[in-house]
Amino acid sequence: MAMQRNDPYPSQNFLVDLGDGETGSALAGFAEVSGLETWIEIVEYRNGNDRDLAPAKLPGLNKTGDVTLKRGITGSLNLYKWFDQVRNGDAGALRTVTITLLAEDRTPVVTWKLLRARPVKYAVGPFNAKGTDVAIEEFVLAYERLEME
């Protein structure tokens, strides 16, 4: 699905599927997605009889960062209900979350899949009686593996 071109794609057109198949309503609309990352830790190793005094750098464990999703509060409880499932120990609450970057004509460009994702933080606010900002809820996901298409 990844489509290559000379100019980079803008970052404001994206879809988030929280593993429930919903991408087209306000329940699934997010204003910001951040923290999408994965890396391989390096393990240093050296035999005691090596002539080279520098250790070899070997690939270690694969790690992923937590992804933060932010959206305006719409009164929907879908994020909180999923968080509550995980908090209450529901082993079936793990999901595959899909984030899709869209081109200007709304065709999919690149898709990131967060495998075995679960919410680890739910936050709202801040609220300010003098402000004009939209009330925001923040949802943080931990996941075990990142794949791209």
Tab-separated table of C-alpha atoms in Angstrom:
chain	number	residue	atom	x	y	z
A	1	MET	CA	0.000	0.000	0.000
A	2	ALA	CA	2.927	2.384	0.563
A	3	MET	CA	2.989	4.849	-2.315
A	4	GLN	CA	6.205	6.712	-3.051
A	5	ARG	CA	6.422	10.202	-4.554
A	6	ASN	CA	8.912	13.085	-4.697
A	7	ASP	CA	7.083	15.456	-2.304
A	8	PRO	CA	6.429	14.357	1.281
A	9	TYR	CA	2.842	13.756	2.344
A	10	PRO	CA	1.181	16.196	4.748
A	11	SER	CA	0.508	14.850	8.238
A	12	GLN	CA	-3.019	16.158	8.827
A	13	ASN	CA	-4.962	13.432	6.951
A	14	PHE	CA	-5.046	10.156	8.859
A	15	LEU	CA	-7.421	7.495	10.094
A	16	VAL	CA	-7.281	5.546	13.349
A	17	ASP	CA	-9.008	2.183	13.731
A	18	LEU	CA	-8.995	1.112	17.379
A	19	GLY	CA	-9.521	-2.511	16.401
A	20	ASP	CA	-13.293	-2.166	16.209
A	21	GLY	CA	-13.483	-1.338	12.486
A	22	GLU	CA	-14.720	2.209	13.127
A	23	THR	CA	-12.859	5.003	11.287
A	24	GLY	CA	-15.484	7.339	9.854
A	25	SER	CA	-17.289	8.830	12.852
A	26	ALA	CA	-16.569	11.275	15.639
A	27	LEU	CA	-16.061	8.277	17.953
A	28	ALA	CA	-12.904	7.407	15.995
A	29	GLY	CA	-11.764	10.920	15.071
A	30	PHE	CA	-8.477	12.045	16.599
A	31	ALA	CA	-6.766	15.420	16.364
A	32	GLU	CA	-3.279	14.113	17.106
A	33	VAL	CA	-1.293	10.869	17.118
A	34	SER	CA	2.242	10.891	18.551
A	35	GLY	CA	4.945	8.510	19.778
A	36	LEU	CA	4.730	5.992	16.953
A	37	GLU	CA	8.178	4.366	17.188
A	38	THR	CA	10.081	1.112	17.412
A	39	TRP	CA	13.754	0.329	17.901
A	40	ILE	CA	16.190	-2.519	18.493
A	41	GLU	CA	18.290	-2.419	21.619
A	42	ILE	CA	21.984	-3.119	21.177
A	43	VAL	CA	23.786	-5.693	23.325
A	44	GLU	CA	27.544	-5.291	23.658
A	45	TYR	CA	29.581	-8.493	23.850
A	46	ARG	CA	33.275	-9.250	23.831
A	47	ASN	CA	35.144	-12.523	24.275
A	48	GLY	CA	37.957	-12.267	26.802
A	49	ASN	CA	40.506	-13.523	24.275
A	50	ASP	CA	39.533	-11.112	21.446
A	51	ARG	CA	42.447	-9.064	20.117
A	52	ASP	CA	40.112	-6.158	19.455
A	53	LEU	CA	39.426	-4.306	22.705
A	54	ALA	CA	36.089	-2.956	21.490
A	55	PRO	CA	32.960	-5.043	22.086
A	56	ALA	CA	30.812	-6.321	19.232
A	57	LYS	CA	27.381	-4.714	18.971
A	58	LEU	CA	24.672	-7.362	18.572
A	59	PRO	CA	20.943	-6.881	18.016
A	60	GLY	CA	18.949	-7.318	21.203
A	61	LEU	CA	15.287	-6.980	22.086
A	62	ASN	CA	12.846	-5.091	19.892
A	63	LYS	CA	11.110	-2.280	21.798
A	64	THR	CA	8.158	-0.020	21.045
A	65	GLY	CA	7.199	3.362	22.427
A	66	ASP	CA	3.769	4.261	23.744
A	67	VAL	CA	1.412	5.955	21.278
A	68	THR	CA	-0.639	8.925	22.452
A	69	LEU	CA	-3.984	9.710	20.832
A	70	LYS	CA	-5.771	13.016	21.483
A	71	ARG	CA	-9.291	14.044	20.544
A	72	GLY	CA	-11.964	16.474	21.533
A	73	ILE	CA	-14.399	15.155	24.132
A	74	THR	CA	-17.625	14.123	22.398
A	75	GLY	CA	-19.360	12.338	25.270
A	76	SER	CA	-18.468	8.898	23.901
A	77	LEU	CA	-17.277	6.373	26.462
A	78	ASN	CA	-15.641	3.960	23.983
A	79	LEU	CA	-12.071	4.813	25.033
A	80	TYR	CA	-12.847	4.622	28.738
A	81	LYS	CA	-14.714	1.317	28.347
A	82	TRP	CA	-11.707	-0.256	26.612
A	83	PHE	CA	-9.411	1.113	29.348
A	84	ASP	CA	-11.773	-0.333	31.967
A	85	GLN	CA	-11.690	-3.773	30.298
A	86	VAL	CA	-7.889	-3.858	30.532
A	87	ARG	CA	-7.907	-2.492	34.094
A	88	ASN	CA	-10.312	-5.247	35.130
A	89	GLY	CA	-8.025	-7.957	33.698
A	90	ASP	CA	-9.951	-8.884	30.546
A	91	ALA	CA	-7.380	-10.921	28.578
A	92	GLY	CA	-9.428	-10.489	25.385
A	93	ALA	CA	-9.076	-6.700	25.469
A	94	LEU	CA	-5.888	-6.683	23.370
A	95	ARG	CA	-6.470	-5.260	19.880
A	96	THR	CA	-4.726	-4.480	16.626
A	97	VAL	CA	-4.839	-0.706	16.197
A	98	THR	CA	-4.320	0.630	12.675
A	99	ILE	CA	-3.137	4.156	11.815
A	100	THR	CA	-3.370	5.065	8.126
A	101	LEU	CA	-1.826	8.147	6.531
A	102	LEU	CA	-3.927	9.514	3.657
A	103	ALA	CA	-2.947	11.491	0.568
A	104	GLU	CA	-4.686	14.745	-0.305
A	105	ASP	CA	-7.346	12.820	-2.263
A	106	ARG	CA	-7.935	10.610	0.834
A	107	THR	CA	-6.358	7.477	-0.660
A	108	PRO	CA	-4.314	5.386	1.807
A	109	VAL	CA	-0.546	5.927	1.592
A	110	VAL	CA	1.045	4.070	4.517
A	111	THR	CA	-0.459	1.973	7.303
A	112	TRP	CA	1.051	1.279	10.717
A	113	LYS	CA	-0.319	-1.638	12.725
A	114	LEU	CA	0.088	-1.730	16.492
A	115	LEU	CA	-0.170	-5.398	17.395
A	116	ARG	CA	-1.482	-6.543	20.782
A	117	ALA	CA	-2.262	-2.977	21.835
A	118	ARG	CA	-3.807	-2.063	25.161
A	119	PRO	CA	-4.584	1.259	26.831
A	120	VAL	CA	-2.286	2.219	29.700
A	121	LYS	CA	-3.439	5.781	30.394
A	122	TYR	CA	-6.632	7.800	30.054
A	123	ALA	CA	-6.592	11.528	30.854
A	124	VAL	CA	-8.876	14.520	30.315
A	125	GLY	CA	-8.487	18.269	30.648
A	126	PRO	CA	-7.261	20.669	31.645
A	127	PHE	CA	-10.463	22.632	32.041
A	128	ASN	CA	-10.305	26.433	32.165
A	129	ALA	CA	-13.381	28.622	32.680
A	130	LYS	CA	-11.626	31.595	31.038
A	131	GLY	CA	-10.334	29.694	28.012
A	132	THR	CA	-11.743	28.992	24.585
A	133	ASP	CA	-9.933	25.716	23.908
A	134	VAL	CA	-11.707	22.480	23.080
A	135	ALA	CA	-11.908	19.955	25.939
A	136	ILE	CA	-9.421	17.180	25.105
A	137	GLU	CA	-9.143	13.569	26.170
A	138	GLU	CA	-5.824	11.755	25.909
A	139	PHE	CA	-5.468	8.018	25.409
A	140	VAL	CA	-2.087	6.249	25.661
A	141	LEU	CA	-1.558	2.811	24.122
A	142	ALA	CA	1.216	0.299	24.785
A	143	TYR	CA	1.735	-2.327	22.108
A	144	GLU	CA	4.076	-5.239	21.509
A	145	ARG	CA	4.990	-4.941	17.830
A	146	LEU	CA	4.839	-2.347	15.039
A	147	GLU	CA	4.282	-3.395	11.429
A	148	MET	CA	3.991	-1.241	8.293
A	149	GLU	CA	2.222	-1.761	4.982
